[in-house]
Coordinates of C-alpha atoms in Angstrom, one line a residue:
X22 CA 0.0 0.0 0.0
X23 CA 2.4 2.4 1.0
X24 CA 4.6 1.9 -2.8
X25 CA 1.4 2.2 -4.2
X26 CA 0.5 5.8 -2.3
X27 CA 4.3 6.6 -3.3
X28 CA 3.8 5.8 -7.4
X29 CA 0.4 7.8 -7.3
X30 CA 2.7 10.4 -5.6
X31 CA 5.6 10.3 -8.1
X32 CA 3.2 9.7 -10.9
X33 CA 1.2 13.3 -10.1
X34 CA 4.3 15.2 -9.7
X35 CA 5.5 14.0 -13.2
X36 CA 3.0 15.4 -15.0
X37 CA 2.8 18.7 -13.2
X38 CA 6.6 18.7 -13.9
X39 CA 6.2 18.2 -17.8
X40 CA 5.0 21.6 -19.1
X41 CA 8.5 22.8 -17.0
X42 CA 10.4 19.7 -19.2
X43 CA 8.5 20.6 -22.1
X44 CA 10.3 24.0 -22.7
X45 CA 13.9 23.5 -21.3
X46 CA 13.8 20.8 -24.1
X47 CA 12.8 23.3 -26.3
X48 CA 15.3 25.6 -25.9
X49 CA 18.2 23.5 -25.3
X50 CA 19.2 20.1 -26.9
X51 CA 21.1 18.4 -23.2
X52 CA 18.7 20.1 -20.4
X53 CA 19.9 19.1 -17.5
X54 CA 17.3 18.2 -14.5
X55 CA 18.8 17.7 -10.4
X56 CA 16.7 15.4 -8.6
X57 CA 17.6 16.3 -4.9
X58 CA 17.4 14.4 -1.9
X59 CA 16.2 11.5 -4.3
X60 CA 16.1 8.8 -1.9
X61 CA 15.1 5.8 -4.2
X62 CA 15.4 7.6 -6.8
X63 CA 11.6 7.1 -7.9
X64 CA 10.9 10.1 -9.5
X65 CA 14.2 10.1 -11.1
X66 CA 13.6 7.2 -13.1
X67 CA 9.9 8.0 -13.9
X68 CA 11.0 11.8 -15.3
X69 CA 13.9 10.2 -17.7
X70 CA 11.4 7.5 -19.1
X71 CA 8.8 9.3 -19.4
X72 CA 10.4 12.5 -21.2
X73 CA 14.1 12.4 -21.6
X74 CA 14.5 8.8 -22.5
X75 CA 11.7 9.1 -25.2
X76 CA 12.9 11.8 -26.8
X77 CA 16.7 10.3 -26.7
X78 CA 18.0 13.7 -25.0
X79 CA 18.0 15.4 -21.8
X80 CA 20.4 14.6 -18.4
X81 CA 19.1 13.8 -15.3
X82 CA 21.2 13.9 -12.0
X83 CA 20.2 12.5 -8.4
X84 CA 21.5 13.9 -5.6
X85 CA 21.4 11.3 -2.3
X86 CA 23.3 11.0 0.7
X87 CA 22.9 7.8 1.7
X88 CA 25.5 5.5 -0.4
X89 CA 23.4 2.5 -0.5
X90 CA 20.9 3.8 -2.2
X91 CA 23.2 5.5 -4.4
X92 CA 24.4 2.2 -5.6
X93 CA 21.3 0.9 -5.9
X94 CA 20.2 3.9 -8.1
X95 CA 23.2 3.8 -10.8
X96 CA 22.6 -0.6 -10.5
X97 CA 19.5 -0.1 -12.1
X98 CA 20.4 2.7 -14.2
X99 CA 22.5 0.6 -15.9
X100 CA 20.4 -2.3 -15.9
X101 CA 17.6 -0.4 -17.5
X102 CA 20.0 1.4 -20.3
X103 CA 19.5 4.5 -19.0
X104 CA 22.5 6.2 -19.8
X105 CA 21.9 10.0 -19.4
X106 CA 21.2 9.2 -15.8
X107 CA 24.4 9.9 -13.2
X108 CA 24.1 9.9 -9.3
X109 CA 25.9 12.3 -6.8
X110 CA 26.5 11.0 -3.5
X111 CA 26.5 13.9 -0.9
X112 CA 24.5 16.6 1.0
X113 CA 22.6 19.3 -1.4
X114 CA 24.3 22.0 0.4
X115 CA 27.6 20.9 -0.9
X116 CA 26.7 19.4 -4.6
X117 CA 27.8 21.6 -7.4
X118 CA 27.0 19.9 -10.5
X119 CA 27.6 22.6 -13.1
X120 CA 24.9 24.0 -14.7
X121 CA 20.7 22.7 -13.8
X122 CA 17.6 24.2 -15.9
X123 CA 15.3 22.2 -13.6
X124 CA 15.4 21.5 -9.9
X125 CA 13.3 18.5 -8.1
X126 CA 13.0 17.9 -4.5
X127 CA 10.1 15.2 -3.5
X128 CA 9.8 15.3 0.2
X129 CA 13.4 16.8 1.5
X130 CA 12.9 16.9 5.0
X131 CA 13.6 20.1 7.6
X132 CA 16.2 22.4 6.3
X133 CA 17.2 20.1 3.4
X134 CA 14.0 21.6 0.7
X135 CA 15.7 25.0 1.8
X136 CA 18.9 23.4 0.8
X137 CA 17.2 22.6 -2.5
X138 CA 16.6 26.3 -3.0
X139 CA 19.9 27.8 -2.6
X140 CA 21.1 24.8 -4.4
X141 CA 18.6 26.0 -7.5
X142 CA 20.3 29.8 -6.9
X143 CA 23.6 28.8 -7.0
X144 CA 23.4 26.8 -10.1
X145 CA 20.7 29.1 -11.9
X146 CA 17.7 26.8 -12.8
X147 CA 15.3 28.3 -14.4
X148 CA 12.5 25.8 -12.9
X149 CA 12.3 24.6 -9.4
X150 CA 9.4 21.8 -8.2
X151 CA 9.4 21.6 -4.2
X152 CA 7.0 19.3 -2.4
X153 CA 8.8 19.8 1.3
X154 CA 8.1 17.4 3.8
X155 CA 8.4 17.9 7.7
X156 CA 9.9 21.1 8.8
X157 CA 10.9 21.8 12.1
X158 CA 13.7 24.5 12.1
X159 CA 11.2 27.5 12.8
X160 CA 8.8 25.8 15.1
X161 CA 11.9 25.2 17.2
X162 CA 13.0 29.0 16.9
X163 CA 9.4 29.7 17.8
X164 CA 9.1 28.1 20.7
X165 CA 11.2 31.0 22.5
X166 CA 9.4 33.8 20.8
X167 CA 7.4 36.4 22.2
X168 CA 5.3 39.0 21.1
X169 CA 2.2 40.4 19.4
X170 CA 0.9 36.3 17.7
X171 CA 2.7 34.5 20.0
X172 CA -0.8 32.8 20.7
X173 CA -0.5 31.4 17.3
X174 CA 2.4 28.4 18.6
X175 CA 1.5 28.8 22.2
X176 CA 0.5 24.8 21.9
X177 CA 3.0 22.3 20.6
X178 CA 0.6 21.2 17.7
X179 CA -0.6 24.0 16.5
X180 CA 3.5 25.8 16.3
X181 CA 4.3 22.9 14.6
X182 CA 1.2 23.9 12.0
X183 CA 2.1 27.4 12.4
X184 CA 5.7 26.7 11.9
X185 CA 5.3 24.4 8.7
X186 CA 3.0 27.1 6.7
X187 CA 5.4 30.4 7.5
X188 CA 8.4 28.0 6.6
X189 CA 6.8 27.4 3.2
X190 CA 5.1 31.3 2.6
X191 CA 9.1 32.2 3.9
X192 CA 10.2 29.9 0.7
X193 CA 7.9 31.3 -1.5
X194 CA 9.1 34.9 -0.6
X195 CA 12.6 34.1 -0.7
X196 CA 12.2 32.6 -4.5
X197 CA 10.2 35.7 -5.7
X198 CA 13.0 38.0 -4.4
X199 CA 15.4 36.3 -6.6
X200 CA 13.4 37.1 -9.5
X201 CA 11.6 33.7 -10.0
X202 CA 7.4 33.4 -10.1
X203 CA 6.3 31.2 -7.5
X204 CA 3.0 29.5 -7.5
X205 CA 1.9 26.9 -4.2
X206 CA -0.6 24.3 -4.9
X207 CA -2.4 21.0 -3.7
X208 CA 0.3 18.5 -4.8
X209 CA -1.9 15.6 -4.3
X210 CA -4.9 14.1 -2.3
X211 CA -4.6 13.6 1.5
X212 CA -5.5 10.2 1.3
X213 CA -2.2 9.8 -0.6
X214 CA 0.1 12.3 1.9
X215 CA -0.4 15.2 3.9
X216 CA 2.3 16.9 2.7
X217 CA 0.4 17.8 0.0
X218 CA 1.7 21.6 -0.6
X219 CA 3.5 22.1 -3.8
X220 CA 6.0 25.3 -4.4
X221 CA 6.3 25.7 -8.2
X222 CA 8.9 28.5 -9.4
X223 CA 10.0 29.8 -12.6
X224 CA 12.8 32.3 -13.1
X225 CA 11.8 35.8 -15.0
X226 CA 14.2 38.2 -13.6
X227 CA 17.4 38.7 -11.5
X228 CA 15.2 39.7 -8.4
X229 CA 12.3 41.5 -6.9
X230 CA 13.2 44.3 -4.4
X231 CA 9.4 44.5 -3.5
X232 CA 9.3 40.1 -2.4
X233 CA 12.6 41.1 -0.7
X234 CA 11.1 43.7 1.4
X235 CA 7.8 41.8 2.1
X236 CA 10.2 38.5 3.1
X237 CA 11.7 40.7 5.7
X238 CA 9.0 42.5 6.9
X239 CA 6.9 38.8 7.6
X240 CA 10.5 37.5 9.1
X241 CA 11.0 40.4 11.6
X242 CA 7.0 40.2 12.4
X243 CA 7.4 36.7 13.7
X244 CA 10.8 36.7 14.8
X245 CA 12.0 34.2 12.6

C-alpha cells in the first residue's frame, strides 16, 4: 500500500513537472534536471522515461546522501539502459553539479527543501518543483518567541502547524525576491500524503526588491 501511495505520488508530480520539461527541451538540446534528496530515486527514473529517454535527450542527476541507495540507483540505471542518468552522493548544500535548468525535491525533510533552493540559486535553474516534507527548524526558533501572535504556537501542535506554513510562505518569498514566479498548490490528495503543498517556481528576472522587502517585513514580524 504504501509503494502504491508513493507511485500515485511520483506519478502526479511528473506530470505537473512536464510543461516545466516541455520548454527547457525546447530551448536546449542536453537540459539538465537535479533530482535532490532522491532517496530511491523514484521520481528520477519515472522523469527520464517518461520525457528524456523518449525523446533520446535530456540529463538527469540525483543527488542522495545515503551510499546505499546510491548504488542501488546507478545498479538499475545501468540495468535499465539509462545512460543519461548519473548519481551524486552527498548533501545538497555541498553538490555543485555545473549548470541545472530544472530543480526536483520530492519530500526533503527540515532544512534540506531550503537546501534545494539555494542549491537552485547557486546553479541558476530556471524551474524549481518543491513538495517539502516535515519542517521543524522555525517551530523550534518559535518556541522561544514572544510577542504580538505569540498565541499562534502557544501549543506544541498548533506551532508545529504554524511553523510548517510560514516555513513554506518564507520559501515562497525568498524565491520571488530572486526574480523567479512562485506558484503553491495541492500536490496531491490527503489520502495519498499530507504533505500535500507544492511550491512551483519559474525564473523571470534577477530579483524582486518588493518580495525582498515583504520577506523581511513577515520574518521580523514573527521573529523568525
Amino acid at each position: 500500500a504504501d509503494s502504491r501511495r508513493k507511485l500515485k505520488q511520483v506519478q502526479h508530480l511528473a506530470q505537473l513537472i512536464k510543461p516545466a520539461i516541455d520548454e527547457a527541451l525546447k530551448e536546449k538540446d542536453q537540459p539538465v534536471l537535479a533530482d535532490l534528496g532522491a532517496g530511491k530515486s523514484y521520481l528520477g527514473f519515472i522523469l527520464y522515461d517518461l520525457y528524456f529517454a523518449r525523446v533520446g535527450r535530456g540529463r538527469l542527476i540525483g543527488v542522495e546522501a545515503r551510499p546505499e541507495l546510491v548504488a542501488t540507483a546507478q545498479k538499475i540505471a545501468a540495468e535499465s539502459g539509462f545512460d543519461r542518468i548519473q548519481f551524486v552522493e552527498g548533501r545538497i548544500a555541498d553538490a555543485e553539479i555545473g549548470p541545472v535548468d530544472i530543480v526536483t525535491a520530492l519530500h526533503a525533510c527540515d532544512t534540506a527543501t531550503d537546501e534545494a533552493i539555494l542549491f537552485a540559486l547557486r546553479h541558476e535553474a530556471k524551474f524549481v518543483a518543491l513538495v517539502p516534507c516535515c519542517q521543524a527548524e522555525i517551530a523550534r526558533e518559535l518556541e522561544s518567541v514572544k510577542g504580538p501572535l505569540d498565541q499562534m504556537w502557544r501549543h506544541g501542535i498548533q506551532r508545529r502547524e504554524f511553523g510548517a506554513q510560514l516555513t513554506n510562505v518564507l520559501r515562497g518569498l525568498f524565491l520571488e525576491a530572486h526574480g523567479y514566479k512562485v506558484r503553491v498548490t495541492e500536490f496531491t490528495g490527503f489520502e495519498h500524503t499530507q504533505k500535500n503543498e507544492m511550491i512551483f517556481a519559474e525564473r523571470h528576472q534577477r530579483s524582486n526588491p518588493r518580495a525582498k522587502a515583504e520577506f523581511e517585513k513577515l520574518a521580523k514580524e514573527v521573529g523568525a
